[in-house]
Coordinates of C-alpha atoms and ligand atoms in Angstrom, one line a residue:
Chain H
M17 CA 16.1 -9.4 -9.9
T18 CA 13.5 -8.7 -7.2
E19 CA 15.5 -10.1 -5.2
L20 CA 17.2 -9.0 -2.4
P21 CA 21.6 -8.7 -2.4
T22 CA 22.5 -10.2 0.9
S23 CA 24.7 -7.7 1.2
T24 CA 25.5 -4.1 -1.3
T25 CA 29.3 -3.6 -1.2
R26 CA 28.4 -0.1 -0.9
K27 CA 25.4 1.6 0.1
L28 CA 24.3 5.4 -1.0
G29 CA 22.4 7.3 0.5
L30 CA 21.8 10.8 2.5
V31 CA 21.4 11.7 5.9
I32 CA 17.8 14.8 6.3
D33 CA 18.6 17.1 8.7
L34 CA 15.3 17.9 11.1
D35 CA 17.9 20.7 12.7
T36 CA 19.0 22.3 10.1
C37 CA 15.4 22.0 6.9
V38 CA 13.8 25.1 7.2
G39 CA 11.3 23.8 4.3
C40 CA 12.1 26.2 1.1
H41 CA 11.0 23.4 -0.7
A42 CA 14.2 23.5 -3.4
C43 CA 15.2 19.9 -2.6
V44 CA 11.7 19.5 -4.3
I45 CA 11.7 21.4 -6.9
S46 CA 15.3 20.6 -8.6
C47 CA 13.9 17.1 -7.6
K48 CA 11.0 17.3 -10.2
G49 CA 13.5 19.8 -12.4
W50 CA 16.7 17.7 -12.8
N51 CA 14.2 13.5 -12.8
T52 CA 12.3 15.4 -16.0
E53 CA 14.4 16.3 -18.0
N54 CA 17.2 12.6 -17.3
Y55 CA 16.2 9.3 -16.9
G56 CA 13.4 7.1 -17.0
A57 CA 10.0 8.8 -18.2
P58 CA 9.1 12.6 -17.5
L59 CA 7.4 13.3 -13.8
S60 CA 4.4 14.4 -15.2
D61 CA 1.9 17.2 -13.9
Q62 CA -2.2 17.1 -14.4
N63 CA -4.0 19.4 -13.9
P64 CA -1.2 22.1 -12.9
Y65 CA -2.8 25.3 -13.6
G66 CA -6.0 25.1 -12.0
D67 CA -7.6 24.7 -9.1
E68 CA -6.8 20.5 -8.3
P69 CA -3.1 20.6 -9.9
M70 CA -1.2 17.0 -9.1
G71 CA 2.0 15.8 -10.6
T72 CA 4.5 12.7 -9.8
F73 CA 7.0 14.2 -7.3
L74 CA 10.1 12.1 -5.5
N75 CA 10.5 14.0 -2.9
R76 CA 8.2 15.5 -0.8
V77 CA 8.1 18.1 2.4
H78 CA 6.2 18.4 5.2
T79 CA 5.4 20.2 8.2
Y80 CA 5.0 18.9 11.1
E81 CA 4.4 20.1 15.1
V82 CA 6.4 18.5 18.0
T83 CA 5.2 20.0 21.3
P84 CA 6.9 18.9 23.8
E85 CA 5.3 17.9 27.8
D86 CA 6.9 20.9 29.0
G87 CA 7.8 23.0 26.7
P88 CA 6.3 25.0 23.7
A89 CA 6.4 23.5 20.0
Q90 CA 7.7 23.1 17.8
T91 CA 8.0 23.7 13.6
V92 CA 9.8 20.6 12.0
H93 CA 10.0 20.7 7.7
F94 CA 10.8 17.5 7.1
P95 CA 12.0 16.5 4.0
K96 CA 10.8 12.3 2.9
S97 CA 12.8 10.6 -0.6
C98 CA 12.8 7.3 -0.2
L99 CA 14.9 5.6 2.3
H100 CA 17.1 3.4 0.2
C101 CA 16.7 0.6 2.6
E102 CA 18.8 -2.8 2.8
N103 CA 14.9 -5.1 2.8
A104 CA 13.7 -3.2 0.8
P105 CA 9.8 -4.9 0.6
C106 CA 9.0 -2.5 -2.4
V107 CA 11.8 -4.8 -4.5
T108 CA 10.5 -8.3 -3.5
V109 CA 6.9 -7.9 -3.8
C110 CA 7.2 -6.6 -7.8
P111 CA 6.6 -9.6 -10.0
T112 CA 7.4 -8.1 -13.5
G113 CA 11.9 -7.8 -12.1
A114 CA 11.1 -3.6 -13.0
S115 CA 12.2 -2.7 -9.0
Y116 CA 15.5 -3.7 -8.5
K117 CA 18.1 -2.8 -5.6
R118 CA 22.0 -2.3 -6.3
I119 CA 24.8 -4.9 -5.8
E120 CA 27.4 -2.3 -5.7
D121 CA 25.7 0.6 -4.6
G122 CA 22.5 -0.8 -2.9
I123 CA 21.0 1.8 -4.9
V124 CA 17.0 0.9 -5.6
L125 CA 15.6 1.8 -8.8
V126 CA 12.7 0.6 -11.5
N127 CA 13.3 -0.5 -15.0
E128 CA 10.7 1.3 -17.2
Q129 CA 11.0 -1.1 -20.0
D130 CA 9.5 -4.1 -17.8
C131 CA 7.4 -1.6 -14.8
I132 CA 3.4 -3.2 -16.1
G133 CA 1.9 -0.3 -13.5
C134 CA 0.6 -2.4 -10.6
G135 CA 0.6 -0.6 -8.3
L136 CA 2.1 -2.8 -5.6
C137 CA 5.9 -1.5 -4.7
A138 CA 3.9 1.3 -3.9
W139 CA 1.6 -0.4 -1.0
A140 CA 4.7 -1.9 -0.2
C141 CA 6.5 0.6 1.0
P142 CA 5.4 2.6 4.5
Y143 CA 7.0 5.7 3.7
G144 CA 5.2 6.9 0.5
A145 CA 8.4 7.1 -1.4
R146 CA 7.1 5.4 -4.8
E147 CA 4.2 6.9 -7.3
M148 CA 2.8 5.8 -10.4
D149 CA 3.3 8.6 -12.8
Q150 CA -0.7 9.2 -14.1
A151 CA 0.8 10.1 -17.9
E152 CA 3.5 7.2 -18.6
G153 CA 1.1 4.5 -16.8
V154 CA 5.0 3.6 -14.0
M155 CA 6.0 3.1 -11.2
K156 CA 8.6 6.3 -10.0
K157 CA 10.6 6.9 -8.0
C158 CA 14.4 8.7 -6.1
T159 CA 17.1 7.7 -8.3
L160 CA 19.6 8.9 -5.6
C161 CA 20.4 10.0 -8.3
V162 CA 22.0 7.6 -10.4
D163 CA 22.6 9.8 -13.2
R164 CA 24.2 12.7 -11.8
I165 CA 26.8 11.1 -9.0
Y166 CA 28.5 8.7 -11.1
N167 CA 28.3 11.1 -14.2
E168 CA 31.9 12.5 -16.1
N169 CA 30.6 15.0 -18.0
L170 CA 29.4 16.9 -15.2
S171 CA 31.8 19.1 -13.1
E172 CA 33.2 16.8 -9.7
E173 CA 30.8 18.9 -7.0
D174 CA 28.0 18.6 -9.2
R175 CA 27.8 15.3 -9.1
E176 CA 25.8 14.7 -6.0
P177 CA 22.0 14.1 -5.4
A178 CA 20.4 17.6 -7.7
C179 CA 18.1 18.3 -4.0
V180 CA 20.9 17.7 -2.2
R181 CA 23.1 20.2 -4.7
T182 CA 20.7 22.4 -4.3
C183 CA 19.7 22.4 -0.5
P184 CA 20.5 26.2 1.0
A185 CA 21.0 25.3 3.9
G186 CA 22.8 22.1 4.1
A187 CA 19.9 19.6 5.9
R188 CA 20.7 17.4 3.0
H189 CA 24.2 14.9 2.5
F190 CA 24.8 12.3 0.0
G191 CA 27.3 10.1 0.3
D192 CA 28.2 6.6 1.7
F193 CA 27.5 4.2 5.0
A194 CA 29.0 1.6 4.9
D195 CA 32.6 3.2 5.5
P196 CA 32.6 4.2 8.8
D197 CA 33.7 7.0 8.4
S198 CA 31.8 8.5 5.8
N199 CA 30.2 12.2 6.1
V200 CA 26.8 10.4 6.9
S201 CA 28.1 7.9 9.0
R202 CA 29.7 10.3 11.1
L203 CA 27.0 13.1 11.6
T204 CA 24.8 10.1 11.6
K205 CA 27.1 9.3 14.6
E206 CA 27.5 12.5 15.8
R207 CA 23.5 13.4 15.4
N208 CA 22.1 10.0 16.6
G209 CA 20.3 9.3 13.4
I210 CA 17.3 7.6 13.6
D211 CA 15.4 5.4 10.8
L212 CA 11.6 6.2 10.1
M213 CA 9.0 3.7 11.5
P214 CA 11.8 1.5 13.1
E215 CA 9.6 -1.9 13.6
M216 CA 8.9 -1.9 9.7
G217 CA 12.2 -4.5 9.1
T218 CA 12.7 -1.9 6.1
A219 CA 16.2 -1.1 7.3
P220 CA 16.6 2.1 6.0
V221 CA 19.7 3.8 4.8
N222 CA 19.2 7.2 4.1
K223 CA 19.0 8.8 8.0
Y224 CA 17.0 11.5 9.7
L225 CA 19.5 13.9 12.2
P226 CA 16.6 15.2 14.9
P227 CA 16.5 18.4 16.0
R228 CA 18.1 19.9 18.5
P229 CA 16.9 20.5 21.8
R230 CA 16.4 23.9 21.5
D231 CA 17.7 26.4 24.6
A232 CA 16.0 26.8 27.5
S233 CA 17.4 30.3 30.0
P234 CA 17.9 28.4 33.8
L235 CA 15.3 31.4 34.6
T236 CA 12.6 30.3 32.7
P237 CA 10.4 28.8 35.1
F238 CA 10.9 32.2 37.9
L239 CA 9.5 34.2 35.0
A240 CA 6.5 36.1 35.4
P241 CA 3.8 35.9 32.8
V242 CA 4.0 38.7 30.6
A243 CA 0.5 38.0 29.4
D244 CA -2.7 37.9 31.2
E245 CA -6.3 38.2 31.8
P246 CA -6.5 41.9 32.3
V247 CA -7.7 43.4 35.4
G248 CA -9.2 46.8 36.5
F249 CA -10.3 49.7 34.0
L250 CA -8.2 47.8 30.7
G251 CA -10.5 44.8 32.4
W252 CA -13.7 46.5 32.3
L253 CA -13.5 47.6 28.5
D254 CA -12.3 43.9 27.1
R255 CA -16.1 42.8 28.8
Q256 CA -17.4 45.4 27.4
L257 CA -15.7 45.4 24.1
D258 CA -17.0 41.3 24.0
K259 CA -20.1 42.0 24.8
L260 CA -20.6 44.3 22.0
P261 CA -21.2 42.6 19.0
G262 CA -18.8 40.9 17.0
G263 CA -16.7 40.2 19.8
S264 CA -15.7 37.1 21.2
D265 CA -18.4 35.3 22.5
Chain Q
M23 CA -6.5 2.1 -0.4
H24 CA -8.8 2.7 -3.6
P25 CA -11.2 0.1 -4.2
A26 CA -10.6 0.1 -7.9
P27 CA -13.6 -2.0 -9.4
S28 CA -11.7 -3.4 -11.4
V29 CA -9.8 -5.1 -8.7
I30 CA -13.6 -6.3 -6.2
V31 CA -15.0 -7.7 -9.3
F32 CA -11.2 -10.0 -9.4
T33 CA -11.6 -11.1 -6.1
T34 CA -14.5 -11.4 -6.2
F35 CA -15.4 -13.6 -8.5
S36 CA -12.1 -15.1 -9.3
G37 CA -12.0 -16.1 -6.2
L38 CA -16.0 -18.2 -7.1
G39 CA -14.9 -19.1 -9.7
F40 CA -11.3 -20.9 -8.8
G41 CA -13.5 -22.1 -5.7
L42 CA -16.2 -23.5 -7.6
L43 CA -12.7 -25.3 -10.3
F44 CA -12.2 -27.3 -6.5
W45 CA -15.1 -28.5 -6.5
L46 CA -15.7 -29.6 -10.3
G47 CA -11.9 -30.9 -9.8
I48 CA -12.5 -33.8 -6.7
D49 CA -16.3 -34.4 -7.4
P50 CA -15.8 -38.6 -7.3
S51 CA -19.0 -39.6 -9.7
P52 CA -18.5 -35.7 -12.2
P53 CA -20.8 -34.9 -14.2
T54 CA -19.4 -35.4 -18.4
G55 CA -20.9 -34.2 -21.8
W56 CA -23.2 -31.0 -21.3
V57 CA -23.4 -30.7 -17.8
A58 CA -19.3 -30.4 -17.4
F59 CA -19.5 -28.0 -20.4
A60 CA -22.2 -26.0 -18.3
F61 CA -20.4 -26.0 -15.5
F62 CA -17.0 -25.6 -16.6
A63 CA -18.0 -23.1 -19.0
I64 CA -19.9 -20.9 -15.4
A65 CA -16.4 -21.2 -13.5
Y66 CA -14.5 -20.4 -16.4
A67 CA -15.7 -17.1 -17.6
L68 CA -15.6 -16.7 -13.5
S69 CA -12.4 -16.7 -13.3
V70 CA -10.5 -15.9 -16.4
G71 CA -13.1 -13.0 -16.1
G72 CA -11.8 -11.8 -12.5
L73 CA -8.2 -12.8 -13.7
L74 CA -8.3 -10.3 -17.1
A75 CA -10.2 -7.4 -15.0
S76 CA -6.8 -7.2 -12.6
T77 CA -5.2 -6.6 -15.8
F78 CA -7.5 -2.8 -16.0
H79 CA -5.9 -1.3 -13.8
L80 CA -2.5 -1.4 -14.5
G81 CA -0.3 0.9 -15.9
H82 CA 1.0 -0.9 -18.9
P83 CA -1.4 -4.5 -19.5
E84 CA 0.4 -5.6 -22.4
R85 CA 3.8 -6.1 -20.6
A86 CA 1.4 -9.0 -18.1
M87 CA 3.0 -11.8 -19.4
K88 CA 6.2 -10.1 -17.6
A89 CA 4.5 -10.9 -14.1
L90 CA 5.0 -14.4 -14.6
T91 CA 8.9 -13.4 -13.7
Q92 CA 9.4 -13.2 -10.2
W93 CA 8.0 -16.2 -8.3
R94 CA 11.6 -16.0 -6.0
T95 CA 10.0 -13.6 -4.5
S96 CA 6.0 -12.2 -5.1
W97 CA 3.5 -13.6 -4.2
L98 CA 1.1 -11.4 -7.5
S99 CA 4.2 -13.6 -9.7
R100 CA 3.1 -17.1 -8.1
E101 CA -0.5 -15.7 -8.3
G102 CA -0.2 -15.0 -12.1
L103 CA 1.6 -18.7 -12.3
C104 CA -0.9 -20.5 -9.9
A105 CA -3.5 -19.6 -11.8
I106 CA -2.4 -20.2 -15.0
A107 CA -1.8 -23.7 -13.7
A108 CA -4.8 -24.1 -12.4
L109 CA -6.7 -23.4 -15.4
L110 CA -4.7 -26.4 -17.6
V111 CA -4.3 -28.7 -16.0
I112 CA -8.0 -28.1 -14.7
G113 CA -8.8 -27.1 -18.9
L114 CA -7.5 -30.9 -19.8
F115 CA -9.2 -32.6 -16.7
A116 CA -12.7 -31.0 -18.2
A117 CA -12.6 -31.7 -22.0
L118 CA -11.7 -35.9 -21.6
L119 CA -15.0 -34.9 -19.0
I120 CA -16.7 -33.6 -22.1
F121 CA -15.6 -34.8 -24.7
F122 CA -14.5 -38.6 -23.9
G123 CA -17.0 -39.1 -19.9
I124 CA -13.1 -40.4 -19.1
H125 CA -12.9 -39.3 -15.1
A126 CA -9.0 -38.7 -14.5
A127 CA -8.7 -38.7 -11.1
P128 CA -6.1 -37.1 -10.3
L129 CA -5.9 -34.4 -12.3
G130 CA -9.1 -33.1 -11.1
W131 CA -7.0 -33.5 -7.7
L132 CA -3.9 -31.7 -8.8
G133 CA -6.1 -28.8 -10.8
A134 CA -8.4 -29.0 -8.0
L135 CA -4.4 -27.8 -5.6
L136 CA -4.1 -24.7 -7.8
S137 CA -6.9 -23.3 -7.9
L138 CA -7.4 -23.6 -3.9
G139 CA -3.4 -23.1 -4.4
T140 CA -4.6 -19.2 -6.8
V141 CA -7.1 -18.1 -3.6
F142 CA -4.4 -18.7 -1.0
T143 CA -1.7 -15.9 -3.8
T144 CA -4.2 -14.3 -3.8
S145 CA -4.6 -13.8 -0.4
M146 CA -1.1 -13.4 0.1
I147 CA -0.8 -10.0 -2.4
Y148 CA -2.9 -8.3 0.5
T149 CA -1.2 -10.1 3.4
Q150 CA 2.4 -9.4 2.9
L151 CA 1.3 -6.0 3.9
K152 CA 3.4 -4.8 6.9
T153 CA 2.1 -1.2 5.7
V154 CA -1.6 -2.2 6.5
P155 CA -1.3 -3.5 9.8
R156 CA -5.7 -4.0 8.7
W157 CA -4.2 -7.0 6.0
N158 CA -1.6 -8.4 7.2
T159 CA -2.6 -11.3 9.2
P160 CA -2.7 -14.9 8.9
L161 CA -6.7 -14.5 9.1
T162 CA -6.6 -12.7 5.6
P163 CA -6.2 -16.1 3.6
A164 CA -8.1 -17.9 5.9
L165 CA -11.0 -15.8 5.1
F166 CA -10.4 -15.9 1.1
L167 CA -10.3 -19.9 1.1
S168 CA -13.5 -19.9 2.9
I169 CA -15.5 -17.3 1.1
S170 CA -14.1 -19.3 -2.4
L171 CA -14.7 -22.5 -1.1
A172 CA -18.5 -21.7 0.6
G173 CA -18.7 -19.2 -2.9
G174 CA -17.7 -22.8 -4.4
A175 CA -20.3 -25.1 -2.7
L176 CA -22.5 -23.5 -3.4
L177 CA -23.0 -22.0 -7.0
S178 CA -22.2 -26.3 -7.8
G179 CA -25.7 -27.0 -5.6
R180 CA -23.0 -29.2 -3.0
V181 CA -25.9 -28.1 -0.2
T182 CA -24.9 -30.1 2.7
E183 CA -20.9 -28.2 2.4
A184 CA -22.9 -24.7 2.0
Y185 CA -24.0 -24.5 4.9
S186 CA -20.8 -25.0 7.1
L187 CA -18.6 -23.9 4.6
L188 CA -20.8 -20.4 4.8
F189 CA -20.7 -20.4 8.1
I190 CA -17.6 -20.6 9.2
A191 CA -16.5 -18.0 5.9
G192 CA -19.1 -15.7 8.3
L193 CA -17.5 -16.1 11.7
F194 CA -13.7 -15.7 9.6
Q195 CA -15.5 -12.8 8.7
I196 CA -16.4 -11.3 12.1
A197 CA -13.1 -12.1 13.0
W198 CA -10.7 -10.5 9.9
W199 CA -13.6 -7.2 11.2
R200 CA -13.1 -6.9 14.6
R201 CA -9.5 -7.7 14.4
G202 CA -8.9 -4.9 11.7
D203 CA -10.2 -2.8 13.8
T204 CA -8.1 -2.1 15.8
A205 CA -4.5 -3.4 14.1
L206 CA -3.2 -0.3 12.6
R207 CA -2.9 0.6 15.9
N208 CA -1.9 -2.5 17.5
S209 CA 1.2 -2.2 15.7
G210 CA 2.5 0.7 16.8
T211 CA 2.8 2.7 13.9
T212 CA 2.0 6.2 15.5
L213 CA 3.4 10.5 13.3
G214 CA 5.3 9.5 16.2
T215 CA 7.4 6.3 14.7
A216 CA 6.8 7.3 11.2
T217 CA 8.2 10.9 11.8
G218 CA 10.9 9.6 14.4
L219 CA 10.2 12.3 16.6
G220 CA 7.4 11.0 18.5
T221 CA 10.7 10.8 20.7
T222 CA 10.1 14.4 21.2
G223 CA 6.7 14.7 21.7
T224 CA 3.3 14.5 20.7
V225 CA 4.1 15.1 16.3
R226 CA 0.6 16.3 14.5
S227 CA 0.8 17.6 10.8
F228 CA 1.3 20.8 10.5
S229 CA 1.3 21.0 6.7
P230 CA 0.6 18.7 4.1
P231 CA 3.8 19.6 1.4
H232 CA 1.5 20.2 -1.9
T233 CA -2.1 22.3 -2.0
S234 CA -4.5 19.3 -3.4
P235 CA -5.2 15.7 -3.0
N236 CA -1.4 14.0 -5.2
Y237 CA -1.7 9.4 -6.5
L238 CA -0.4 8.8 -3.1
M239 CA -3.4 10.2 -0.6
K240 CA -5.9 8.7 -4.0
E241 CA -4.7 5.3 -3.9
M242 CA -3.5 4.1 0.1
V243 CA -5.2 7.2 2.1
F244 CA -8.6 6.2 0.9
V245 CA -11.6 7.7 3.3
V246 CA -14.6 8.1 1.7
G247 CA -17.1 6.1 3.3
R248 CA -16.8 5.3 5.5
K249 CA -19.1 6.3 8.0
H250 CA -21.7 3.8 6.3
T251 CA -19.5 0.5 7.4
D252 CA -21.1 -0.3 10.0
K253 CA -24.6 0.1 7.4
L254 CA -22.0 -1.7 4.9
R255 CA -21.0 -4.2 7.3
L256 CA -24.4 -5.7 7.6
F257 CA -25.7 -5.7 4.1
A258 CA -22.2 -7.6 3.9
L259 CA -22.8 -10.5 6.4
L260 CA -25.8 -11.0 5.8
L261 CA -26.5 -11.2 2.0
G262 CA -23.6 -13.4 1.9
F263 CA -23.8 -15.3 4.9
V264 CA -27.1 -15.6 5.8
V265 CA -29.6 -14.7 3.0
P266 CA -28.2 -17.8 1.0
P267 CA -28.5 -21.1 3.1
I268 CA -32.2 -19.4 4.2
L269 CA -33.0 -18.9 0.6
L270 CA -31.4 -23.2 -0.2
A271 CA -34.1 -24.6 2.5
L272 CA -36.8 -23.2 0.7
P273 CA -38.3 -24.9 -2.2
M274 CA -37.7 -24.7 -5.6
P275 CA -33.9 -25.1 -6.2
H276 CA -33.6 -23.6 -8.6
L277 CA -35.5 -21.1 -8.5
F278 CA -34.0 -20.5 -5.1
G279 CA -30.5 -21.8 -5.5
A280 CA -29.6 -19.3 -8.6
L281 CA -30.9 -16.1 -5.8
A282 CA -28.9 -17.7 -3.2
V283 CA -25.7 -17.4 -5.3
L284 CA -26.6 -13.9 -7.0
S285 CA -27.6 -12.8 -2.3
H286 CA -23.9 -14.1 -2.0
I287 CA -22.3 -12.6 -4.7
A288 CA -23.7 -9.2 -3.6
G289 CA -22.5 -9.9 0.0
I290 CA -19.4 -11.3 -1.2
A291 CA -18.4 -7.7 -3.6
I292 CA -19.6 -5.1 -0.7
S293 CA -17.9 -6.9 1.8
R294 CA -14.4 -6.9 -0.4
W295 CA -15.4 -3.2 -1.5
L296 CA -14.8 -2.6 2.8
F297 CA -11.9 -4.8 2.6
F298 CA -10.4 -1.5 0.3
A299 CA -11.6 1.1 1.3
Q300 CA -11.1 0.4 5.0
S301 CA -7.6 -0.4 4.1
E302 CA -6.0 2.0 6.4
H303 CA -2.2 2.2 4.9
V304 CA 0.7 3.7 7.6
V305 CA 1.1 6.4 4.9
G306 CA -1.8 8.0 6.3
L307 CA -0.4 8.9 9.4
Y308 CA 2.3 10.9 7.2
Y309 CA -0.8 13.0 5.8
G310 CA -2.6 13.0 9.8
A311 CA -5.3 10.4 8.0
R312 CA -5.2 6.9 8.3
Ligands
LIG22 S1 12.1 4.1 1.0 FE1 10.2 3.5 0.2 S2 10.2 2.6 -1.9 FE2 12.4 3.2 -0.7 S3 14.3 1.2 -0.5 FE3 12.0 1.2 0.8 S4 10.4 0.7 0.7 FE4 11.6 0.7 -0.8
LIG23 S1 4.5 -1.1 -10.6 FE1 6.4 -1.4 -12.1 S2 7.8 -1.5 -10.2 FE2 5.9 -1.4 -9.3 S3 5.6 -4.0 -8.4 FE3 4.2 -3.3 -10.2 S4 6.0 -3.9 -12.5 FE4 7.3 -3.7 -10.5
LIG24 S1 18.6 12.1 -4.7 FE1 18.2 13.5 -6.5 S2 15.7 11.4 -7.1 FE2 16.0 10.7 -5.5 S3 15.4 13.1 -4.5 FE3 17.3 14.0 -4.3 S4 17.1 14.9 -6.4 FE4 15.7 13.8 -6.2

């Protein structure tokens, strides 16, 4: 059913800490591993050992460079998987009812038996969180590891998403946002967690913790720059070397 | 957006077909017998052919009937239902005309309304997407509807209507392009809001998540041929809206009328190619592209 629930009992989702993520892509691999062996169609690869490998992933890590007005550029690794939006446009556009949002915990899922592979939901998602599996012709997306978090065959500590369990830096946290005292709610509050593209009106459940401000010495502005144009003999040498073929122009 | 040939064929031909069905439905003195048969056969070939083409890009066309179930929220579902209803109602209307010479006017009006409804719901599939600011405007249904009506008028030989509708559709086309060129910028969505890092500083994509293009980039971030935009727009405008009225003014209406229709179809197909190829989905921002 593609009508969105007006509210869900629980709001399960992730907090992703952009300050802590080291960009190792371990969550990408564990996600692919778990979701290829479990729920639904396996995540296929096309031409995996060729020169243009392509494959289905439910979680990908981008890397951005952020340059503040008055400081050095900073590298930010940016993991991205479905944000399990409260107002999920991917669900309402689906013509078959294959896409749905669960009332009990808010997880957005695709029923692959009903999916016709029209791709409209992937067009509707602003975040690129849905990928059409090229071998299976059905839409794949993050399941919030629904087959782990309630899985009584797993030991207690494994009943969390594979990406969260794997992250060596502790940059991904799983919990219930409907509970104001949960780990994820507290983290979001303490660290001013943010929504991605709030202007899209999707009301994402997953929150991102922005990088903490970098330390800066109060003395920095008074320090003499260490790198400068060379003067004297070194300067002369530098200019002569530049004139040689292959020197900087 | 990747301009899949199936979707271009679908929107171009079924738009034209349903436009023709509209005019046939409201005709106060419609053709009967063989002439009626010829007109309806053309209209059905275009509209049904277009609809069939649209199923070619599905991953599982055998489940296509399931797409009729979610009309409460899904424009794609509504389009499917509208199209089927239009074809059934007009089918009955046409059968009465062709075989019995009976003109069941109210049935024709209903069919005409449903035909326009089909074109409208098709356009809403694109219009509803906030993720493609270029499409997310009431101008999109205005453009689709006016093109469909103009094409239908042209195809059914309604010269006076065709003149004014082609003119109106051409104006909508120009307005749609003009608005579209700044739509993404005006939407306020940037890599800064996409990553939430915009408040910290200027954000730049430093390295993508993978070494070669994935589904998202191939499907949503289509950039091939954008440099030819201006030329293609000119062709679309000339072939679609300017050449047909000129041809209609010439003698030998059958020959030049047919050429006018062909020219119009070619122009609309180019316009639809641009519609998809230039669309600029916001997900491209994550990849440092537009
Ligand atoms: S992130 Fe995308 S796929 Fe996930 S719920 Fe939101 S809109 Fe849907
Ligand atoms: S691809 Fe599948 S899940 Fe997505 S909108 Fe189409 S039918 Fe629904
Ligand atoms: S919750 Fe599970 S499916 Fe979703 S990104 Fe993490 S590992 Fe992948």
